[in-house]
Coordinates of C-alpha atoms in Angstrom, one line a residue:
Chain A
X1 CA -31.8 12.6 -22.8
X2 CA -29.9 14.8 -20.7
X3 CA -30.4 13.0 -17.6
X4 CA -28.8 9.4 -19.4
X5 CA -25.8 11.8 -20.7
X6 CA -24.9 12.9 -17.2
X7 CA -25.4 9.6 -15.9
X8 CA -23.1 8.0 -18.9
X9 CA -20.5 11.1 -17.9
X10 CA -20.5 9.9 -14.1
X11 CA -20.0 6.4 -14.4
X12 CA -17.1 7.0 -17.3
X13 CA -16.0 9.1 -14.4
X14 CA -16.1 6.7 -11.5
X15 CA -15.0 3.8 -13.7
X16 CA -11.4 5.6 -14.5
X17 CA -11.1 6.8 -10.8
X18 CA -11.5 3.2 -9.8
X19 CA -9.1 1.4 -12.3
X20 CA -6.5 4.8 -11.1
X21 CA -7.0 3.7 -7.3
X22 CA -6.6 -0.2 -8.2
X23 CA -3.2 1.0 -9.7
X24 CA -2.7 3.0 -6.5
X25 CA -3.4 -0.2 -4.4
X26 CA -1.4 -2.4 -6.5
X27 CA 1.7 -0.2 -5.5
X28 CA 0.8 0.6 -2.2
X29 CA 1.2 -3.4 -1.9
X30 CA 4.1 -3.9 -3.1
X31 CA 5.4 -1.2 -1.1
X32 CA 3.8 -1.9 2.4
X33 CA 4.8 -5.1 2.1
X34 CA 8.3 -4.5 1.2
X35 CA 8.2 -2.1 3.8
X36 CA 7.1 -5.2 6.6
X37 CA 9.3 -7.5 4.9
X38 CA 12.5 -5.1 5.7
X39 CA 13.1 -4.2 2.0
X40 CA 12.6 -1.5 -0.5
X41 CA 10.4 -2.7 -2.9
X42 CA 10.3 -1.6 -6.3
X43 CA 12.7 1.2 -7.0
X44 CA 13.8 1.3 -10.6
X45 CA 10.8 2.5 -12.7
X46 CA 10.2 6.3 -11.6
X47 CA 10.4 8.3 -8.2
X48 CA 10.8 5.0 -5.6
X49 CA 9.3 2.6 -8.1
X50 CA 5.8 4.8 -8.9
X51 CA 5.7 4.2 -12.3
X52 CA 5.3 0.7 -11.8
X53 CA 1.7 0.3 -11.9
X54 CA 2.4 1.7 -15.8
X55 CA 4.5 -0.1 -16.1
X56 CA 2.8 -3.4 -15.5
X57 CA 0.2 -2.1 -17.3
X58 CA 1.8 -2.0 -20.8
X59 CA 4.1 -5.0 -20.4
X60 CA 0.4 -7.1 -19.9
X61 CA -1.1 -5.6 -22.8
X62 CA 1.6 -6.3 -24.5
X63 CA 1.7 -10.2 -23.7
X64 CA -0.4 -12.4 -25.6
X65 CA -3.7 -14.4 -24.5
X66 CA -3.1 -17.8 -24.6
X67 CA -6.4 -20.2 -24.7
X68 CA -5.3 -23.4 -23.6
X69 CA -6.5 -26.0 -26.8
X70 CA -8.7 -28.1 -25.1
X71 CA -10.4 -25.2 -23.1
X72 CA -14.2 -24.2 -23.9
X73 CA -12.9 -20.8 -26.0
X74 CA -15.6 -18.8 -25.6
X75 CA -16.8 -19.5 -21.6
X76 CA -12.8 -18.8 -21.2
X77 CA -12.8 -15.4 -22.9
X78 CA -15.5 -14.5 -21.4
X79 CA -14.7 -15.0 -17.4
X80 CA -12.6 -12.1 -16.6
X81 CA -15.0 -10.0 -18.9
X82 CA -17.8 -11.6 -16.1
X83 CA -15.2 -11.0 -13.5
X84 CA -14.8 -7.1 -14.2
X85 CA -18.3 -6.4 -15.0
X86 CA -19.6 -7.5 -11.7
X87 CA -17.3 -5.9 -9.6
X88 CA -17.6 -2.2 -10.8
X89 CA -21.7 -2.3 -11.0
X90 CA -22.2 -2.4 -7.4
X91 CA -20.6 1.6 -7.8
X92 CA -23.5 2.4 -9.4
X93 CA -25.4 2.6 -5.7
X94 CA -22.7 4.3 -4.0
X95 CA -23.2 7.9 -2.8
X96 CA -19.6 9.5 -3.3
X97 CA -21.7 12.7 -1.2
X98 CA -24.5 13.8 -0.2
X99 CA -25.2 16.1 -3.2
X100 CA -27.3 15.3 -5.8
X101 CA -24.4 15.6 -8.1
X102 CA -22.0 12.7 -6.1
X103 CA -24.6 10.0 -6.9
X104 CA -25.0 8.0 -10.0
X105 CA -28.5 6.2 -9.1
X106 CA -30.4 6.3 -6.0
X107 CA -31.5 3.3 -5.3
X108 CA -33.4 3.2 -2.2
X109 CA -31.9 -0.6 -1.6
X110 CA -29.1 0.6 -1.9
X111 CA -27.2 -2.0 0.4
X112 CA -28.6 -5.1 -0.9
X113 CA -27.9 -4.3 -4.7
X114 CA -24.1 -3.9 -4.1
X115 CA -24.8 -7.1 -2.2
X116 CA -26.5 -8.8 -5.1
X117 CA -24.7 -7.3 -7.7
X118 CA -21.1 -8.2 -6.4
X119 CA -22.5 -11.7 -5.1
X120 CA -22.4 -12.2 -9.0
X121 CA -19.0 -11.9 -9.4
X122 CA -17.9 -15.5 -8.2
X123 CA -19.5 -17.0 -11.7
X124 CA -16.3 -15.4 -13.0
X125 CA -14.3 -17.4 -10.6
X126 CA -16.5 -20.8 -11.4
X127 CA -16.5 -20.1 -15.6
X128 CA -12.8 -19.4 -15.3
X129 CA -12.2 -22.2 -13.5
X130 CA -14.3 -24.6 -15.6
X131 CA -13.5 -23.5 -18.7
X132 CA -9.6 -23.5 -18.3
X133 CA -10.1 -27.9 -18.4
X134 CA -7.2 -27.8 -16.3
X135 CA -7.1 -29.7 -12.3
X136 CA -5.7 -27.2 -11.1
X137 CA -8.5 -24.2 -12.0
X138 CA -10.9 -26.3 -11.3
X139 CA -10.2 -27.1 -7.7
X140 CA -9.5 -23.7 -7.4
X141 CA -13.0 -22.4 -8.5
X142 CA -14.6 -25.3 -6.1
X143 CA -12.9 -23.8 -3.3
X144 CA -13.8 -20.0 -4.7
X145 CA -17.3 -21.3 -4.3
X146 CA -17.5 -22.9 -1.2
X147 CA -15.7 -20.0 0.2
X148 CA -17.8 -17.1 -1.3
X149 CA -20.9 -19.4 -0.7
X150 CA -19.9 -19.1 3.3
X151 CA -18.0 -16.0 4.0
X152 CA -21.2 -14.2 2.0
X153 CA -23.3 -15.0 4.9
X154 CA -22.0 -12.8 7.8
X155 CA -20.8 -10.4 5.3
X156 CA -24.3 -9.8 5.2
X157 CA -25.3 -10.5 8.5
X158 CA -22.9 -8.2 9.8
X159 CA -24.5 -5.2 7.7
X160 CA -27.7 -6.0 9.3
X161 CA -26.5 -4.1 12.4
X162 CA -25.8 -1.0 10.9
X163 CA -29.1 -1.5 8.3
X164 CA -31.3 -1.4 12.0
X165 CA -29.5 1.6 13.7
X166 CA -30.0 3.3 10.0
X167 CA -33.6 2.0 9.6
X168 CA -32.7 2.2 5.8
X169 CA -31.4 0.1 3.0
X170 CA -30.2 3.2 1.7
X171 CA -26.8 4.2 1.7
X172 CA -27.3 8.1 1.4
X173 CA -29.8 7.5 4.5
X174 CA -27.2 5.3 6.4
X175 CA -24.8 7.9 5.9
X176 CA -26.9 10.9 6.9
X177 CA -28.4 9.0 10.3
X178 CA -24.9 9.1 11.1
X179 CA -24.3 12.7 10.5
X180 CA -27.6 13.4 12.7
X181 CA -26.6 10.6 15.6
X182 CA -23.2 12.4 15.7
X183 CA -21.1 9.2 15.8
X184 CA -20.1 6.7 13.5
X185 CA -21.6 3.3 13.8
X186 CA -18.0 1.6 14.5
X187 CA -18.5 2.7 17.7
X188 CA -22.1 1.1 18.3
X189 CA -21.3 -2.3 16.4
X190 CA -17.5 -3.2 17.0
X191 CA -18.5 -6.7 16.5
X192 CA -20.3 -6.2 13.6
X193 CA -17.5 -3.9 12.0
X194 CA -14.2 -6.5 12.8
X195 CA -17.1 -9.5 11.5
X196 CA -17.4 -7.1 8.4
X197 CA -13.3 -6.5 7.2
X198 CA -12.8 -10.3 8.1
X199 CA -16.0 -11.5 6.1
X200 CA -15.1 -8.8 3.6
X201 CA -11.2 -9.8 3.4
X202 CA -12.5 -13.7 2.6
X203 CA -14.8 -12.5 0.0
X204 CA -12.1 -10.5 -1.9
X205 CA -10.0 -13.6 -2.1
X206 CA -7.3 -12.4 -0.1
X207 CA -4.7 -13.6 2.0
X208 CA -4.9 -15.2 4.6
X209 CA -8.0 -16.8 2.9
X210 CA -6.9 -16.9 -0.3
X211 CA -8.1 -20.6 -0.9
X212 CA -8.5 -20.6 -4.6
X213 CA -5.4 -18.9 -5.5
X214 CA -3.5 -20.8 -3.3
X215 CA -0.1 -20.4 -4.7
X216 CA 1.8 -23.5 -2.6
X217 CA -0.8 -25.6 -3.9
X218 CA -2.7 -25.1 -6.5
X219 CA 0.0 -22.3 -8.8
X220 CA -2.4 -19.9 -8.8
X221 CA -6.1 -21.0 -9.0
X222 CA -8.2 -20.5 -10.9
X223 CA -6.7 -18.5 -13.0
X224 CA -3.9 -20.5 -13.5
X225 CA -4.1 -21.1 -17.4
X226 CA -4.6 -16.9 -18.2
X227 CA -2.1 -14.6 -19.2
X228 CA -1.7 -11.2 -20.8
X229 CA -4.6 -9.0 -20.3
X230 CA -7.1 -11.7 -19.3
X231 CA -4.8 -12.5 -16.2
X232 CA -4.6 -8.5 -15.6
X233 CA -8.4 -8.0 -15.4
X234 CA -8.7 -10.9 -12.5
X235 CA -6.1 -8.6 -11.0
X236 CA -7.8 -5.6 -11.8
X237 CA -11.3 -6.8 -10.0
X238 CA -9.7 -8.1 -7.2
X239 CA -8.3 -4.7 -6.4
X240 CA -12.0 -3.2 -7.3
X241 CA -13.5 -5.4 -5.6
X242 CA -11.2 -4.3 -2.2
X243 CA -12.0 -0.6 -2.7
X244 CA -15.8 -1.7 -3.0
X245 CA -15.6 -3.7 0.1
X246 CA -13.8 -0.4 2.1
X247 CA -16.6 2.0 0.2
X248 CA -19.2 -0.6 2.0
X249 CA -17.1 -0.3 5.3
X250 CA -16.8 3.3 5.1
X251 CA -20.7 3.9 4.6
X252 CA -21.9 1.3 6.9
X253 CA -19.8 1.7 9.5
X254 CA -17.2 4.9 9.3
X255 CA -19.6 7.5 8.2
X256 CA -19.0 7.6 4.3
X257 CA -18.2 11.2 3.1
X258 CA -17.8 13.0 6.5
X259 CA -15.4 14.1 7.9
X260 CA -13.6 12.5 11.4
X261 CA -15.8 13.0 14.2
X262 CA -19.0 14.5 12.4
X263 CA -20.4 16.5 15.7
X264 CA -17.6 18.4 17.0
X265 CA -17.4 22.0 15.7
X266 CA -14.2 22.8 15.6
X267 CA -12.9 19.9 13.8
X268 CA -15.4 21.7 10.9
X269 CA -12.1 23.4 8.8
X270 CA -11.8 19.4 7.5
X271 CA -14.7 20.1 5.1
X272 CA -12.3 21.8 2.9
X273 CA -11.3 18.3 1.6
X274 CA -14.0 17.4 -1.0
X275 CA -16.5 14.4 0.1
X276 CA -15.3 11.8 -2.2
X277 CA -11.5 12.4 -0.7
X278 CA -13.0 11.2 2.6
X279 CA -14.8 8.3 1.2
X280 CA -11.7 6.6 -1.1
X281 CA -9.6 7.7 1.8
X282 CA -11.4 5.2 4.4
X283 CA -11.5 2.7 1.5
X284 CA -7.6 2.9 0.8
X285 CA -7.5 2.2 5.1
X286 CA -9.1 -1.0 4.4
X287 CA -7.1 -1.6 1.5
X288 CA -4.1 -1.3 4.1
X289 CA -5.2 -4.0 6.8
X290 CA -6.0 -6.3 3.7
X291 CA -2.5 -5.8 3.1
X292 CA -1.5 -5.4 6.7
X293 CA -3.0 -9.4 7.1
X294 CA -1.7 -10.6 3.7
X295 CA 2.3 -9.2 5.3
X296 CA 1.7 -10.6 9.1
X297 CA -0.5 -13.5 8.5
X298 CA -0.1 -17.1 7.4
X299 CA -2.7 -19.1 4.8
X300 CA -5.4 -20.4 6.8
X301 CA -6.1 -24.4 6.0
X302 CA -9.0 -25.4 4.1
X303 CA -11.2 -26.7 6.7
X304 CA -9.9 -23.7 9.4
X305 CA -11.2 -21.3 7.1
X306 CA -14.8 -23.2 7.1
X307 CA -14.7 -23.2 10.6
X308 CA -13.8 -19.7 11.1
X309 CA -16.7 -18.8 8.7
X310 CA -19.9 -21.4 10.1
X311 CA -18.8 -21.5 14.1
X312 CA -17.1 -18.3 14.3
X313 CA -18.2 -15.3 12.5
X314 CA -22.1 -16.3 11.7
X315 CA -22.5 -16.4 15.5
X316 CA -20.8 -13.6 16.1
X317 CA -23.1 -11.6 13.7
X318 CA -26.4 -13.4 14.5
X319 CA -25.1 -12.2 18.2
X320 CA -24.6 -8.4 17.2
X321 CA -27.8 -8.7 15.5
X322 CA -29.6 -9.7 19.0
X323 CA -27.5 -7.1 20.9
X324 CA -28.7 -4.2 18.2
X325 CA -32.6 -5.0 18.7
X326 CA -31.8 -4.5 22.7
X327 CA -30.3 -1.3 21.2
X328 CA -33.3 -0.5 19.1
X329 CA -35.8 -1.6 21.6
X330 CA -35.0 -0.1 24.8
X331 CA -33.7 3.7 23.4
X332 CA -30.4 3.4 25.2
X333 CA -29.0 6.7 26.0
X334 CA -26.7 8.2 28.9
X335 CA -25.6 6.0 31.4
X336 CA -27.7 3.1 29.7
X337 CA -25.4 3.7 26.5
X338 CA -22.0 3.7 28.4
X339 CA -23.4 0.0 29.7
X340 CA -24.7 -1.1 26.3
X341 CA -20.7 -0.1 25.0
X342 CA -19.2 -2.1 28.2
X343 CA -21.2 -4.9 27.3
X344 CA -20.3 -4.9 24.1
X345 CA -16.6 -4.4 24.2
X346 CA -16.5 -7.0 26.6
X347 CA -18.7 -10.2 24.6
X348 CA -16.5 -8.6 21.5
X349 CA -13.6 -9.7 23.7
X350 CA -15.1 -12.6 25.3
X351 CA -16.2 -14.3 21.8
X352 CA -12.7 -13.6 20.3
X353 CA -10.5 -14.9 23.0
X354 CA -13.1 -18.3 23.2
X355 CA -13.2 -18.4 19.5
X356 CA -9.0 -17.9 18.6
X357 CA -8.7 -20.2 21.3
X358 CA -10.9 -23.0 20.0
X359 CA -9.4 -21.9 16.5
X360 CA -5.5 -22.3 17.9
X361 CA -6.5 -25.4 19.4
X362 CA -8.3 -26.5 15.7
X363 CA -5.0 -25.7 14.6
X364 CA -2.9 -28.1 16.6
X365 CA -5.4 -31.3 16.3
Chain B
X1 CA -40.6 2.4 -23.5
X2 CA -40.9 0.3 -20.4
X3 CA -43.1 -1.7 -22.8
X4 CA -39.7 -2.3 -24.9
X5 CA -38.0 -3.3 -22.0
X6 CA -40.6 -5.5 -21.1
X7 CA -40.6 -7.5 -24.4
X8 CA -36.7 -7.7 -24.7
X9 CA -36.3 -9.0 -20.5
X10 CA -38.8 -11.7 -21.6
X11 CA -37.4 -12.7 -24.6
X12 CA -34.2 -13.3 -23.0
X13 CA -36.0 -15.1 -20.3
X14 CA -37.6 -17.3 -22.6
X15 CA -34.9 -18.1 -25.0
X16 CA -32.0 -18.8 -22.2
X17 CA -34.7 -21.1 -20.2
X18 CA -35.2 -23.0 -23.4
X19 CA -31.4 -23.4 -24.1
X20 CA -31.3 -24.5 -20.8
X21 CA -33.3 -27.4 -21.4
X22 CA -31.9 -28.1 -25.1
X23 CA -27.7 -27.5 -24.0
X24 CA -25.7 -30.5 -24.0
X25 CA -23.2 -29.3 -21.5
X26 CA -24.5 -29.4 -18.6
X27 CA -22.5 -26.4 -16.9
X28 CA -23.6 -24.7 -20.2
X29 CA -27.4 -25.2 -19.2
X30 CA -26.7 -23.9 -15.3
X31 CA -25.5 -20.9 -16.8
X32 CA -28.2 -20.2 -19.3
X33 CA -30.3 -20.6 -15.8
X34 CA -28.4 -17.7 -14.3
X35 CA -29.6 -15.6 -17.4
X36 CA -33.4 -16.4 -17.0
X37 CA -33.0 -15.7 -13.5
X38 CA -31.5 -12.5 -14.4
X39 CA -34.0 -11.4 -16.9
X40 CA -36.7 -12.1 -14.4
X41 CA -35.0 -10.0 -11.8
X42 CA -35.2 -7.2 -14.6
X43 CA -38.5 -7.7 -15.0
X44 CA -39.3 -7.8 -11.3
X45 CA -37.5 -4.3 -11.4
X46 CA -39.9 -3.2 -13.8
X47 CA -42.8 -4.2 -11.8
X48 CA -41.3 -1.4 -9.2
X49 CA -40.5 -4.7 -7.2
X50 CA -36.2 -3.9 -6.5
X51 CA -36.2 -5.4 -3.8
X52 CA -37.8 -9.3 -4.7
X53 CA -35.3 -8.5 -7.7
X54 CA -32.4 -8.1 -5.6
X55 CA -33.1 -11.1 -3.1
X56 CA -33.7 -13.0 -6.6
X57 CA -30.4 -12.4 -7.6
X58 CA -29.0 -12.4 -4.1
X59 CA -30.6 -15.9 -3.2
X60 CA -31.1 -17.4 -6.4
X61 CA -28.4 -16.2 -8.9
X62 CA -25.9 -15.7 -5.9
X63 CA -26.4 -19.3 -3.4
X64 CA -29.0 -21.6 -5.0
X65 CA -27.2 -21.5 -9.1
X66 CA -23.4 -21.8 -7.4
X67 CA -24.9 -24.7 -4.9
X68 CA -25.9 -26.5 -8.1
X69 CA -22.3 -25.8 -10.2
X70 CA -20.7 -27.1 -7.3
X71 CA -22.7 -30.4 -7.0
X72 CA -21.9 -30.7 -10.6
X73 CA -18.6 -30.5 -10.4
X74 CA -18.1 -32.5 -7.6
X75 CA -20.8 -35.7 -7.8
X76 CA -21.2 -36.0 -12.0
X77 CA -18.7 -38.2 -13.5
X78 CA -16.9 -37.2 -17.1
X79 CA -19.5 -38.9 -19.2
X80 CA -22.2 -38.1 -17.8
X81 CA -21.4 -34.2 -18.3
X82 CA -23.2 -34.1 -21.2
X83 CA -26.9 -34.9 -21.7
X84 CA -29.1 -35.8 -24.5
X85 CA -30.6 -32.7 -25.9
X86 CA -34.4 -34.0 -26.1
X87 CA -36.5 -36.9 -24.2
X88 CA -38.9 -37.3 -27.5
X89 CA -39.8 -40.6 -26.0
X90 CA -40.8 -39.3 -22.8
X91 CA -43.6 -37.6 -23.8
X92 CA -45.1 -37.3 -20.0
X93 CA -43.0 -34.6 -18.8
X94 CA -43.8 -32.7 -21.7
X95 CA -47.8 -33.4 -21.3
X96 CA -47.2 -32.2 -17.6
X97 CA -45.3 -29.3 -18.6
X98 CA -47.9 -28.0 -20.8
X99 CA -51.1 -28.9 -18.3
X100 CA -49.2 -27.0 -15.3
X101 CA -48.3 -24.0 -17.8
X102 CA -52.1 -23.7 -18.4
X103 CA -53.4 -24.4 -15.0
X104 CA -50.3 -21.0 -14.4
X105 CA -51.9 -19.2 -17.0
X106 CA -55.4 -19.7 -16.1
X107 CA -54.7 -18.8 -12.5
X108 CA -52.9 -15.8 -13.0
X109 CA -55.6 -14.5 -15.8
X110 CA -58.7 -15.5 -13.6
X111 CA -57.1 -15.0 -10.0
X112 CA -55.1 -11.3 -10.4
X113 CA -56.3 -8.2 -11.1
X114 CA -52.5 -6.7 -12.3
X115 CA -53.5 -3.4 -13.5
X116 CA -55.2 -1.9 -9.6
X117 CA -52.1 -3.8 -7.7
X118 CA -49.6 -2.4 -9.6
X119 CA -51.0 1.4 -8.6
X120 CA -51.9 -0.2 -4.8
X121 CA -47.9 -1.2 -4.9
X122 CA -46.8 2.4 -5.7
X123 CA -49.3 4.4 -3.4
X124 CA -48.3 1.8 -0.6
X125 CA -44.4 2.9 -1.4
X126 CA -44.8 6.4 -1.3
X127 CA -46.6 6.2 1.9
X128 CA -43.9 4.0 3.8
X129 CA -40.8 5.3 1.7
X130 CA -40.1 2.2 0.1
X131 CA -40.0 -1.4 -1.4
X132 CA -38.9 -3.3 1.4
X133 CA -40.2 -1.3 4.1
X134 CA -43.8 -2.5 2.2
X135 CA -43.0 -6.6 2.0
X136 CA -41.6 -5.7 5.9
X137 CA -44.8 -4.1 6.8
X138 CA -47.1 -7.1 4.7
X139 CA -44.9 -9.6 6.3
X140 CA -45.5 -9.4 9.8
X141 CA -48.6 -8.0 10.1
X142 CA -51.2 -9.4 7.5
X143 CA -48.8 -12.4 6.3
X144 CA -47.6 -13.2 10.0
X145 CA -48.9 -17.1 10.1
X146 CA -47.9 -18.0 6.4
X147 CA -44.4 -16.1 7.0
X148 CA -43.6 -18.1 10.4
X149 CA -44.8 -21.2 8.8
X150 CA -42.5 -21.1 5.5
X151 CA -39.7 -20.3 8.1
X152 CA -40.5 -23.6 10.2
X153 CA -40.7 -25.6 7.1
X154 CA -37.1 -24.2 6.3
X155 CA -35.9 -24.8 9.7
X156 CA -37.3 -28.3 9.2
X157 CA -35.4 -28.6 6.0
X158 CA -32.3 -27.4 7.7
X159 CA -32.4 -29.8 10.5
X160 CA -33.0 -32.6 8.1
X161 CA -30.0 -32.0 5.7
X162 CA -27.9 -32.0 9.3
X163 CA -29.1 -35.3 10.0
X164 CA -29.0 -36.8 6.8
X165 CA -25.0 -35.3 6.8
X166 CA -24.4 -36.4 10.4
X167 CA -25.6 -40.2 9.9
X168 CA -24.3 -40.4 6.7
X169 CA -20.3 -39.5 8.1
X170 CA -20.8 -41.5 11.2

């Protein structure tokens, strides 16, 4: 009995930690975009605007749910509960350390749970969209699918890099090879990492591919017909579902808990800052370039952003994939390594400047 | 208590796959679906089997269920949305149905012994540390010739749903 009490205790505790940084995130968006916009951004409510997120918060709950008549009541009521449910299980798997006490579960498929279990989360999108009997939803919740559908391949793909240098589905174990190989696997799978935030950006709906919330033509998507509270938890997930992505990002590929360059000694007085401070740290980084792209970059077209996905990133992480057996296979280390890096860098560079230049010229036709 | 488990997974299994067949909606019915397949990934769970469970959701729950809303939604006119709840005339398919759920049940009585495989199973994951590192192992060393020839019949399928797509837009 014990055991399910602790386990209840932990995930009340990670749930409110979430739903705290999702508040975070909403006003470090506002802000960094003001910021690249040449503007304040909120100021009024607290400190330079920092009570916002409260804010927000209460005027939502305040506002009434509104089912649209002709809407399938109980498939609409029930998509953002769908929506919110499947993006805070994959947390269950995470390792916020490697104690015994950081963990909720240990799954020892760690990796492809999260995968499964946030995979789910575009029946959300689809009910929300079908249910609402509205155009406008519904062509929203097509495109959600195609998109998810596509971008979910090299979002997986691209873990596979990582998954071989680790030899383990498991994240603790991903985590720890890194703590014994000394580096973080950024610097082994740089094509597999940028393959990873893009693939990971598209899956989390956001700008620039933001296809089925697409506010210059379709309002807002598929949530278009929800308001109050309903329309706050699609917000809410979306902003879970970023930090989840950056956790991912931050175990796979920037060494989870650990500190900034794991092997060198004298770096070691950065242990002081508790494990989990690391981890949400990285995540709020990714949570930045999401933002970062959403403030420099325009909407991608429909048929650019199935391009991008089929004949740009799948190769790119079926490539990686190839390059890490090479890895693997021949036990690269010294001079070998510093070739295997060159080689790399340089088809990372290669396959980018080929691909934005077929994509540019896409553009144009 | 796994035995609870067990009983409430199936039942859930068993009643959404027989509201899928008996919805009207027809979105309704793909959505029922996505519950049996999630029951069965429980139950797969149970049978210290994560990892078919997770490539059941992954695969099936996650690609295969949001391929078929999204044929739905696109190809099916208004009307034909809903469906009638029960073919009584056609009684074949339910003849069928009952003759393959025997010929299932007989196999899997007569053909599997469930209690040894399920200890084999665990022994086999404590000694390579795992679920999937077991299926890899099985996979390509005893299964080798029935795994490369499920992949050329999918690499078959995939080069015919190109061509189909390529002479049908040309």
């Amino acid at each position: 009995m014990i055991p399910v009490l602790i386990a209840i205790f932990k995930v009340i505790v990670v749930f409110s930690v979430l739903i705290g940084v999702a508040a975070v995130i909403t006003y470090m968006e506002r802000k960094v975009l003001g910021r690249m916009q040449v503007r304040h951004g909120h100021m009024r409510v607290g400190w330079h605007g920092i009570l916002q997120p409260i804010a927000d918060a209460i005027k939502l709950m305040g506002k009434e749910i509104i089912v649209p008549e002709k809407a399938d009541r109980k498939l609409f009521l029930l998509a953002p509960v769908i929506t919110m449910i499947c993006a805070a299980i994959p947390f269950a798997a995470i390792p916020w350390g490697a104690e015994q006490i950081y963990r909720i579960i240990d799954i020892n498929i760690g990796l492809i749970y999260i995968l499964a279990a946030s995979s789910l989360g575009v029946f959300g999108v689809v009910i929300a969209g079908w249910a609402s009997n509205s155009k406008y939803p519904l062509m929203g919740a097509l495109r959600g699918v195609s998109q998810t559908i596509s971008y979910e391949l090299p979002l997986v793909l691209s873990l596979v890099g990582p998954l071989m240098l680790a030899g383990s589905l498991n994240m603790w174990k991903m985590v720890n090879s890194q703590q014994t190989g000394g580096t973080w696997f950024v610097f082994l799978q740089p094509i597999a990492f940028i393959c990873f935030l893009l693939a990971g950006t598209a899956e989390t709906q956001r700008l620039p591919f933001d296809m089925l919330e697409d506010e210059g033509s379709l309002v807002t998507g598929f949530y278009t017909e929800y308001s109050g509270m309903a329309f706050s938890i699609f917000a809410l997930a979306e902003y879970i579902n970023i930090i989840l992505i950056g956790v991912v990002a931050a175990i796979a590929f920037m060494g989870g808990w650990l500190r900034p360059f794991p092997s060198v000694a004298f770096l070691s007085f950065l242990d002081v800052v508790p494990p989990f401070i690391w981890l949400l740290s990285k995540s709020l980084l990714f949570a930045f370039f999401v933002i970062w792209l959403r403030g420099t970059l325009p909407r991608v077209r429909y048929d650019q952003l199935m391009y991008f996905g089929w004949k740009v990133l799948l190769p790119l992480t079926l490539l990686n994939i190839l390059l890490t057996g090479f890895y693997k296979m021949f036990h690269l280390s010294g001079g070998m390594l510093l070739v295997y890096y060159a080689a790399t860098l340089i088809t990372t560079v290669i396959c980018l400047a080929f691909c934005t230049k077929r994509f540019y010229k896409f553009q144009q036709a | 208590m796994s035995y609870i488990f067990f009983i409430i997974f199936s039942l859930i299994a068993i009643v959404s796959a027989i509201r899928v067949v008996c919805t009207k909606q027809l979105v309704h019915a793909i959505l029922w679906l996505v519950v049996t397949f999630l029951s069965t990934a429980c139950l797969f769970v149970m049978l210290h089997a994560e990892f078919l469970a997770a490539v059941q959701v992954l695969v099936y729950t996650g690609a295969i269920i949001i391929l078929y809303v999204f044929a739905i939604m696109l190809t099916t006119p208004k009307e034909a949305k809903t469906i009638p709840q029960f073919y009584v005339r056609k009684i074949m398919p339910i003849v069928l149905g009952v003759l393959f759920f025997f010929q299932l049940a007989v196999m899997v009585l007569t053909r599997f012994d469930f209690i040894g495989k399920k200890g084999d199973l665990v022994a086999m994951m404590s000694k390579w540390g795992g679920n999937a590192e077991v299926l890899g192992k099985f996979l390509y060393t005893d299964y080798i010739l029935p795994f490369e020839l499920v992949s050329i019949i999918l690499l078959v399928a995939i080069i015919g749903a190109v061509v189909l797509a390529i002479r049908r837009s040309s």
